Coordinates of C-alpha atoms and ligand atoms in Angstrom, one line a residue:
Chain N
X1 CA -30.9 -15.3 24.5
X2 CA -32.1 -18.0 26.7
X3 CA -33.4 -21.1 25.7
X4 CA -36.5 -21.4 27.0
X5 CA -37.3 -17.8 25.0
X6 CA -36.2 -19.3 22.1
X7 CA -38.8 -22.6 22.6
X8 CA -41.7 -19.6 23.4
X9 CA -40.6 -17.4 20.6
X10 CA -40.7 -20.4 18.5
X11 CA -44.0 -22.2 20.1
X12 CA -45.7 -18.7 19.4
X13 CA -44.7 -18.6 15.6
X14 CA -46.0 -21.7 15.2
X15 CA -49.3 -19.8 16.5
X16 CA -48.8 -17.2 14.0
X17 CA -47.4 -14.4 16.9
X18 CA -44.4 -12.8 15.7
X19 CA -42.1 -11.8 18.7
X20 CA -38.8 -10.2 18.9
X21 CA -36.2 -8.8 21.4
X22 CA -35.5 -5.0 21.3
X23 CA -31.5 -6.5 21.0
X24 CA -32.7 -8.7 18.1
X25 CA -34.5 -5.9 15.9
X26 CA -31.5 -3.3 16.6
X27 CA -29.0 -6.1 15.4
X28 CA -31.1 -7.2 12.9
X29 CA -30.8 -3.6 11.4
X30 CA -27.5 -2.4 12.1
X31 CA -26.2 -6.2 10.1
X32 CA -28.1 -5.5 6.9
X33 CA -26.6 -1.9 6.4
X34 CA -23.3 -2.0 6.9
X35 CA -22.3 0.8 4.7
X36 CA -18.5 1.0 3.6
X37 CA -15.9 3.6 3.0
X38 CA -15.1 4.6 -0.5
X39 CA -11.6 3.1 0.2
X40 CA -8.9 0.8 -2.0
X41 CA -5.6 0.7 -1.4
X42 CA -4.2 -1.6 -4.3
X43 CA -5.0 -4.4 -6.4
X44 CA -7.3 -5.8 -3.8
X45 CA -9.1 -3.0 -4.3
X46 CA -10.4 -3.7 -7.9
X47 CA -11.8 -7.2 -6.3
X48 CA -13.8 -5.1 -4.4
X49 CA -15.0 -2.8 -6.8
X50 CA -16.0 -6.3 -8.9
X51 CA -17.8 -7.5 -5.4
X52 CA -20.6 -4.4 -5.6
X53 CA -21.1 -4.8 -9.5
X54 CA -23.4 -6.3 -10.4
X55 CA -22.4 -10.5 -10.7
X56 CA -21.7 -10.4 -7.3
X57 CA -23.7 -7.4 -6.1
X58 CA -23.0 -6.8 -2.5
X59 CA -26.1 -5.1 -2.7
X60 CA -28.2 -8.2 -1.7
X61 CA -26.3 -7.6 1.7
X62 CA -27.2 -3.8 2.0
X63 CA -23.8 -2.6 1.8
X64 CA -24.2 -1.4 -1.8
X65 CA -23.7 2.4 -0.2
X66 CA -19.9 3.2 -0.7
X67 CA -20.0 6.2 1.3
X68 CA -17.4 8.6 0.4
X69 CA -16.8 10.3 3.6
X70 CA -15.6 8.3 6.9
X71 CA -18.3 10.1 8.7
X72 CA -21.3 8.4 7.3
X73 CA -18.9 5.0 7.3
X74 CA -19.6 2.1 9.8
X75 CA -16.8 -0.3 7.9
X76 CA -13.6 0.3 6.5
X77 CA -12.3 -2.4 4.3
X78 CA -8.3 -2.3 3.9
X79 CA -8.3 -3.9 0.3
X80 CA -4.7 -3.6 -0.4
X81 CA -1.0 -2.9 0.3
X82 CA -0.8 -1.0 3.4
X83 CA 2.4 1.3 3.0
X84 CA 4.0 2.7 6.0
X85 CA 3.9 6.4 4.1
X86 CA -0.4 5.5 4.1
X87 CA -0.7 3.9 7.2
X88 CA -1.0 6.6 9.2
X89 CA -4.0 8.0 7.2
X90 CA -5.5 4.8 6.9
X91 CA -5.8 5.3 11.0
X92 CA -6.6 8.6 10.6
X93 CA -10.0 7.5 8.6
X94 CA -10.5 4.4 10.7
X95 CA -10.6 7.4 14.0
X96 CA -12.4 9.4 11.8
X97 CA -15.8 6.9 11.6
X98 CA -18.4 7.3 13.9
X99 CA -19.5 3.8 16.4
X100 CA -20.5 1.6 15.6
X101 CA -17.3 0.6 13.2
X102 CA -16.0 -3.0 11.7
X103 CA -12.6 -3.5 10.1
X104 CA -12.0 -6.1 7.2
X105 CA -8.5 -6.7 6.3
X106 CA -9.2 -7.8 2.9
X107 CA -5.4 -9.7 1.0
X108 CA -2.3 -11.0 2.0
X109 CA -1.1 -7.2 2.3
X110 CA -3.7 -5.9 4.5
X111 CA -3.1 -8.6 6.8
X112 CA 0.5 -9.4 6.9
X113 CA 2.6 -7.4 4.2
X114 CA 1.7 -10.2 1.4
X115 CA 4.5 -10.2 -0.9
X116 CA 5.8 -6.9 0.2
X117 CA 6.4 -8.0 3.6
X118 CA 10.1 -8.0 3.1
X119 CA 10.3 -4.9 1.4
X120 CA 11.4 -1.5 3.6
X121 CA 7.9 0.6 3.1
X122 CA 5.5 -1.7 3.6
X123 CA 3.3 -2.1 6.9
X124 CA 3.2 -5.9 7.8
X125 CA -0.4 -6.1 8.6
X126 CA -3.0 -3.1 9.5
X127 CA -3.9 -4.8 12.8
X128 CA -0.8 -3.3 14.2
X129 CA -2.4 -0.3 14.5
X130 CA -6.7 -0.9 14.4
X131 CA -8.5 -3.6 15.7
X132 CA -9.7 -5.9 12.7
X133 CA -12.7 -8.1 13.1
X134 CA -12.1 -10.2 9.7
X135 CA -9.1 -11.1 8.3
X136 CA -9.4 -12.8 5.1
X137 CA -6.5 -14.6 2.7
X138 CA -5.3 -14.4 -0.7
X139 CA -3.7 -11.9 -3.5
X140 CA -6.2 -11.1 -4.7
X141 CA -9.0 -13.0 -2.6
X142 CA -11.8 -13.4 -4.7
X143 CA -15.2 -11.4 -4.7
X144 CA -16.6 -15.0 -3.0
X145 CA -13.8 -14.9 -0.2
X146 CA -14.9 -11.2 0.4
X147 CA -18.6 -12.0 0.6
X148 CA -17.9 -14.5 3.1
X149 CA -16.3 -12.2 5.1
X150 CA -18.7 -9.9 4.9
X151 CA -21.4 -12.6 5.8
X152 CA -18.9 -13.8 8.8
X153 CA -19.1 -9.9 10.1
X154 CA -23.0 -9.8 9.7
X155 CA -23.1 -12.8 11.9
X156 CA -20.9 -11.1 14.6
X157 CA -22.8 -8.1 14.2
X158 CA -25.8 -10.5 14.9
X159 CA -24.3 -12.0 17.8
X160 CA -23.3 -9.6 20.0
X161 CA -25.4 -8.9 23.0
X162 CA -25.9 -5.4 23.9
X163 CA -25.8 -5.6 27.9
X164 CA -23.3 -7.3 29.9
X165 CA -19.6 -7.7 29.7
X166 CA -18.9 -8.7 26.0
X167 CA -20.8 -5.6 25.2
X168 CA -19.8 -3.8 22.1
X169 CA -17.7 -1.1 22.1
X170 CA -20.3 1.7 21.0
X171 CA -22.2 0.8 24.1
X172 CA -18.8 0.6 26.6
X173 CA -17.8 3.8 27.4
X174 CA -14.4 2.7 28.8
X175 CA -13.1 1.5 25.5
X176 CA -11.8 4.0 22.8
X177 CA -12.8 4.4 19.5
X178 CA -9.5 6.1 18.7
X179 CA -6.3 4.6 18.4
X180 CA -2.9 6.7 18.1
X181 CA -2.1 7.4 14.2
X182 CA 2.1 6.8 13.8
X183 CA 4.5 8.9 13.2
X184 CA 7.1 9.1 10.7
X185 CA 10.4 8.1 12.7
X186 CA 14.1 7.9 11.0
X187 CA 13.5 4.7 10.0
X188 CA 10.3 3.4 9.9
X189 CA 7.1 3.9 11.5
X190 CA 7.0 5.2 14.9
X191 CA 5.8 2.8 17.4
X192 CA 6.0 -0.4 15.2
X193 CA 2.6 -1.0 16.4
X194 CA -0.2 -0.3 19.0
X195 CA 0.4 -2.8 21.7
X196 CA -3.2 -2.1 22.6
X197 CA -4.9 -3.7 19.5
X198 CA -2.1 -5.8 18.3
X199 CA -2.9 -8.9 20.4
X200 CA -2.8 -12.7 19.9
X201 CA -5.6 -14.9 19.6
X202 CA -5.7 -15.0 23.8
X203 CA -5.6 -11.7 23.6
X204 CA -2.0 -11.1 24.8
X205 CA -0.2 -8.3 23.2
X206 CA 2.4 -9.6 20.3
X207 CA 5.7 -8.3 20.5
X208 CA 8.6 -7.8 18.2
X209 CA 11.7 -10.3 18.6
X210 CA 14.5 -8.3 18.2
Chain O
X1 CA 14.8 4.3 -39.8
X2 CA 18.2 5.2 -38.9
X3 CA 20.6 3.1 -37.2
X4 CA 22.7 4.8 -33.4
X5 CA 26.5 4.9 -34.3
X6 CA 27.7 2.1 -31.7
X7 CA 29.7 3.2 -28.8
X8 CA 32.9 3.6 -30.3
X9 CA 31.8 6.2 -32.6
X10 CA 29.6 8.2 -30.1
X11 CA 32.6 8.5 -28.0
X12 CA 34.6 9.5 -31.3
X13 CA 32.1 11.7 -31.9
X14 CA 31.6 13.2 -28.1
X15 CA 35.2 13.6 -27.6
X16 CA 35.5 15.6 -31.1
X17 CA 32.6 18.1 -30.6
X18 CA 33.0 18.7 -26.6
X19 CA 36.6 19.6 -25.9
X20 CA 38.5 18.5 -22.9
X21 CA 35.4 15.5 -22.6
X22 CA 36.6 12.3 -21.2
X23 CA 34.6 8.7 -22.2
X24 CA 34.9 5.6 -21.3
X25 CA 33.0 2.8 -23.1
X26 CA 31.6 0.5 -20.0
X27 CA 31.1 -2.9 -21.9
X28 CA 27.8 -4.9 -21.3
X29 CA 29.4 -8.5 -21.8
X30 CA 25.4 -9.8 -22.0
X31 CA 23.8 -11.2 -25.1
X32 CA 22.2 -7.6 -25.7
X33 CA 25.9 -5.8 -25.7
X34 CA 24.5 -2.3 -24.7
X35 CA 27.3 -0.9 -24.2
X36 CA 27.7 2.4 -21.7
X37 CA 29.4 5.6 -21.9
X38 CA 31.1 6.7 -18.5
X39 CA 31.4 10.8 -18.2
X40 CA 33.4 13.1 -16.4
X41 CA 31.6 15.2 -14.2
X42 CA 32.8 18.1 -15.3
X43 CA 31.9 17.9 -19.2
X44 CA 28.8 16.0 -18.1
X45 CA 26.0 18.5 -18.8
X46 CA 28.3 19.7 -22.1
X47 CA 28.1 16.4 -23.3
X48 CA 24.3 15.9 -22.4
X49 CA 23.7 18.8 -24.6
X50 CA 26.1 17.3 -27.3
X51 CA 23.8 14.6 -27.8
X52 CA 20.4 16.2 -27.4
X53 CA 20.9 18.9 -30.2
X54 CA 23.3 17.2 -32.7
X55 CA 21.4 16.9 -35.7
X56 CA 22.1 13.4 -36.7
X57 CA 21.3 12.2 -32.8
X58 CA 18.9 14.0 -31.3
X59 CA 18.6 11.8 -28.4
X60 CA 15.4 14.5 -26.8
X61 CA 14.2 12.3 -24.8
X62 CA 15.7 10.6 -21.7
X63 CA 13.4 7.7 -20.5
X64 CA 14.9 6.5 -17.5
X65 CA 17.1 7.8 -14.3
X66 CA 18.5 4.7 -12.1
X67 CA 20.8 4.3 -9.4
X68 CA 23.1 1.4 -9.1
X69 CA 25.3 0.6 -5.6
X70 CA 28.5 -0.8 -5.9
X71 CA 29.5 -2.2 -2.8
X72 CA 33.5 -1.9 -1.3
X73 CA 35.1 -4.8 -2.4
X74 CA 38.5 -6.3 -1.5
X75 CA 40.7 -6.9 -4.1
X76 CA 42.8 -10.6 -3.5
X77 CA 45.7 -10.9 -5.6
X78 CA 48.5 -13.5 -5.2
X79 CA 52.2 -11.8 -6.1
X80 CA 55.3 -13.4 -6.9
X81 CA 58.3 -11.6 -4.7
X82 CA 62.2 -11.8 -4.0
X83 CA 63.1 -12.8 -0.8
X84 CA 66.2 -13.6 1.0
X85 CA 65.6 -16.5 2.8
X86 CA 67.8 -19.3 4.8
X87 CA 68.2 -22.6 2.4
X88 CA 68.4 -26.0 4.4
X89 CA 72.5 -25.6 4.4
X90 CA 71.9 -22.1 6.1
X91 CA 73.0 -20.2 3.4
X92 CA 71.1 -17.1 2.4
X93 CA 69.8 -17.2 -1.3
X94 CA 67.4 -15.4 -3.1
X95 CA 63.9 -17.3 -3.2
X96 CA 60.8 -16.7 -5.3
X97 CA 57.6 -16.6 -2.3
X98 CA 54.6 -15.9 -2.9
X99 CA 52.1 -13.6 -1.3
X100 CA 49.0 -12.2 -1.3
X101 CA 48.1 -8.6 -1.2
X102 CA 45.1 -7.5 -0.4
X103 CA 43.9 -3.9 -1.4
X104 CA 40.9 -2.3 -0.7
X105 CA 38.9 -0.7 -3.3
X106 CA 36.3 2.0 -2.7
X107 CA 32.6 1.4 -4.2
X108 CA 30.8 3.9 -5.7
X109 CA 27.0 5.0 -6.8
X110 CA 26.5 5.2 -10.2
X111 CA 23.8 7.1 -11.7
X112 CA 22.5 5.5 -15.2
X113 CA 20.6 7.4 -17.9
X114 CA 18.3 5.9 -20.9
X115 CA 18.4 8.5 -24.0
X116 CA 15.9 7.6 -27.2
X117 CA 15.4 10.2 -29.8
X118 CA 11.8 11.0 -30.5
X119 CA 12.5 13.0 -33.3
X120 CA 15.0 10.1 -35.1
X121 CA 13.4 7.5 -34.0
X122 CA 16.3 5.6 -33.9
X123 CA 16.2 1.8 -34.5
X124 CA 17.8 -1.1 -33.6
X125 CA 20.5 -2.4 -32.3
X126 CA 22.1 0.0 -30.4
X127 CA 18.8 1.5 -28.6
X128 CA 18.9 2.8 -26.1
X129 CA 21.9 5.3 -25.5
X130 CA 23.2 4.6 -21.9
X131 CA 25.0 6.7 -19.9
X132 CA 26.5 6.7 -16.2
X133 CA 28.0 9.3 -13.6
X134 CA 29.9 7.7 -11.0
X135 CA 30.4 9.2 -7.5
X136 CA 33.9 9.1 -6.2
X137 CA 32.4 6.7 -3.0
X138 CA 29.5 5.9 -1.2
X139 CA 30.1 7.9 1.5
X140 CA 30.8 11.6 1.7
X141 CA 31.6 12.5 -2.1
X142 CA 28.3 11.1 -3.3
X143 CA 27.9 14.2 -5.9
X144 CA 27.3 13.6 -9.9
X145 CA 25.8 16.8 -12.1
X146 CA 22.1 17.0 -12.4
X147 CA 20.8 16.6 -16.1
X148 CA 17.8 17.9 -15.6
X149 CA 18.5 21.4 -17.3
X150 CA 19.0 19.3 -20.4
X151 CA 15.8 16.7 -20.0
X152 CA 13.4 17.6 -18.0
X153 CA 12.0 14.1 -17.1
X154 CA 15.1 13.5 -15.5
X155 CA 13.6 15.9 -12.7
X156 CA 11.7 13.1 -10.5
X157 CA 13.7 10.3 -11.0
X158 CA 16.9 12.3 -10.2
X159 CA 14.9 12.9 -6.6
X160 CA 13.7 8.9 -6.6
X161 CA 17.6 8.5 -7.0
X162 CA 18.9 10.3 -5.0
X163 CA 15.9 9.2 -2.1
X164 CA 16.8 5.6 -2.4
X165 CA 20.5 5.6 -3.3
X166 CA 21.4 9.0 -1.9
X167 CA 23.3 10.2 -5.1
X168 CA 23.5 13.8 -4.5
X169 CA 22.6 15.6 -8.0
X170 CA 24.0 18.9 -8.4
X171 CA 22.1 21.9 -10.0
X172 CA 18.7 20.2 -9.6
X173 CA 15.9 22.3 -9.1
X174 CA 14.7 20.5 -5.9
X175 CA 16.2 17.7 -4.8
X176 CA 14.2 16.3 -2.1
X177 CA 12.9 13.2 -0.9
X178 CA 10.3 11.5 -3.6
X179 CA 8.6 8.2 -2.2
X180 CA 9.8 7.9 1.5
X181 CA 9.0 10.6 3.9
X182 CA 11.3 14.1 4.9
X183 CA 12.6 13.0 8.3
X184 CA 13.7 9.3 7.1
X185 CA 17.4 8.6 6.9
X186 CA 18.3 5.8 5.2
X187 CA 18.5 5.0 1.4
X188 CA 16.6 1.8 1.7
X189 CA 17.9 0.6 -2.2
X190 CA 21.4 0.2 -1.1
X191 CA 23.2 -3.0 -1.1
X192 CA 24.0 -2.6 2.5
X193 CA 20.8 -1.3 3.9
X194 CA 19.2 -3.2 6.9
X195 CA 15.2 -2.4 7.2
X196 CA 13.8 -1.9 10.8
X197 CA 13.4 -5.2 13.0
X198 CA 9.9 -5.2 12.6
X199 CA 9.0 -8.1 10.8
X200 CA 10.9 -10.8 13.2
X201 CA 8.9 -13.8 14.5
X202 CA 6.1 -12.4 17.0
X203 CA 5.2 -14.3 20.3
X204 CA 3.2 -13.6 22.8
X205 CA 4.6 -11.4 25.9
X206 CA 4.8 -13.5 29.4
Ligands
LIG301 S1 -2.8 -9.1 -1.5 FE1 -2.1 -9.4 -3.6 S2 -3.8 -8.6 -4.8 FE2 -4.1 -7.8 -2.7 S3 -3.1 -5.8 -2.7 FE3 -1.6 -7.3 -2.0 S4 -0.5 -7.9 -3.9 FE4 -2.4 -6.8 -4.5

């Protein structure tokens, strides 16, 4: 928003005129129910679970809907060991949720393979196949680590602008909202990964060193 | 509680009540000395039953199916032989020379059983009862006899062994792929398996 709409917004709050953008109010609703799938993959998973209980209650960020169908789902939070023989459903519910959708690749496993990335049947990182927004640490992360990257989501949720080029993709028709599920090849996965989604941080695509 | 006869005497007592039964003690030189019994194939499931209904053993229960690989290895030894060889006056004499032979000796996949008796509860110190099928190599004559006509919770672990090592168990009821999918071809717990090259260094394409 530009500035000098923030200064009036503000200089007519101080006059006790509440104002708001169309942009701000649809945000500002779509942030505070993010509803997630009834999803858990592994030990991760029970972190979760401890994240909508009660002492942590997820609830105070309206996300304490677990929905149990990918349908009524608008995040998918891979909390656990990705194996290749699951990965392809995993894609398969992500292309299953309607837009808007957000990604959290909650553990070490979800985001790289963790301690299984040497092992033959596990995927090294879900982002080879879906687009993650938040990646967050650990084995287990914490319930903490989880709420802050649920909080860093809301805050992109916030931020993005609903016109223009950086658009989101619910509102750009020329971007999927599907991405190829992998096959089972002879021995392993088959492609490796999406070259699509799996992209560095200047948004090249990573590749494989043989 | 009653104590497991120790190897010896199982093998005693195998070879006496299943004719024609060859065992061999495989000895576990480790602090815990659970010593194996090696079958033939061919008395294998006689033997299995052997143990599961005589009365003093009753080993009902089998609580574990493994694989193991044992690599090809190369066997270096150093041989003393007679040659004739020319001495510094150029006379030919008889000499000792030494030499080493190398021969090649096949590996094989071994298939290892657990047995406990429910019914005896057998105690310590010779718990479990172990025993192995070897194949003949790693390659082509990969076959040991199924056990699972004798305990049935051999059934899925025979298939997990025979999906990650590729022991091929004859006579079991359906011996297909367990963990990794129908269509994969390798048996990823071998010693010589190589995983896909997915999971090199990354960088970013030009
Ligand atoms: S990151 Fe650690 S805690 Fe999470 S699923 Fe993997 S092994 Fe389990």
């Amino acid at each position: 928003m530009a500035d000098d709409l923030k200064d009036l917004k503000l200089e007519l709050s101080k006059n006790g005129i509440f104002t708001t953008t169309l942009e701000e109010l649809y945000n500002w609703g779509r942030r505070n129910s993010v509803w997630p799938l009834t999803f858990g993959l592994a030990c991760c998973a029970i972190e979760m679970i401890a994240t909508t209980m009660a002492r942590y209650d997820l609830a105070r960020f309206g996300a304490e809907v677990f929905r149990p169908s990918p349908r009524q789902a608008d995040l998918i939070i891979v909390s656990g060991t990705v194996t290749k023989k699951m990965a392809p459903q995993v894609v398969r519910l992500y292309n299953q949720m309607p837009e808007p959708k957000y990604v959290i690749a909650m553990g070490a496993c979800a985001i790289s393979g963790g301690p299984f990335r040497d092992g033959y049947n596990v995927l090294k990182g879900i982002d080879r196949y879906i687009p993650v927004d938040v990646h967050i640490p650990g084995c287990p992360p914490r319930p903490e680590a989880l709420i802050h990257a649920f909080m860093t989501l809301q805050k992109k949720i916030e931020e993005q602008a609903l016109r223009g080029e950086s658009r989101p993709r619910h509102l750009n028709a020329d971007l999927p909202s599907e991405f190829p599920v992998p096959e089972f090849g002879a021995h392993g996965l088959e492609p490796a990964q999406n070259d699509e989604v799996f992209l560095n941080e200047t948004g090249n695509p990573l590749r494989i060193i043989q | 509680m009653t104590a497991l006869p120790t190897a010896e005497d199982l093998k005693a007592q195998i070879e006496a009540g299943v004719p024609g039964a060859m065992v061999t003690i495989v000895p576990n030189g480790s602090p815990s000395a659970q010593d194996s019994l090696l079958l033939d194939h061919e008395h294998a499931r006689a033997v299995a039953l052997f143990l599961r209904d005589h009365p003093d053993l009753r080993l009902d229960f089998c609580s574990l199916v493994t694989g193991v690989d044992w690599l090809d290895t190369e066997l270096t030894e150093k041989v003393k032989v007679k040659k004739l060889a020319a001495g510094p006056d150029g006379v030919e004499t008889e000499q000792e020379v030494e030499e080493t032979r190398k021969t090649k000796v096949p590996g094989y996949l071994e298939a290892v059983y657990h047995l406990f008796s429910m019914e005896k509860k057998h105690g310590p110190p010779s718990l479990p009862v172990v025993l192995r099928l070897r194949t003949a190599n790693r390659s082509d004559r990969n076959h040991v006899p199924s056990l699972t006509s004798v305990w049935r919770s051999c059934e899925f672990q025979e298939r997990e062994a025979f999906d990650l090592y590729g022991i091929v168990f004859d006579g079991h009821p359906d011996l297909r792929r367990i963990l990794m999918w129908e269509g994969f071809e390798d048996h990823p717990m071998r010693k010589d398996y190589v995983p896909p090259a997915d999971d090199i260094l990354l960088e970013a394409r030009p």
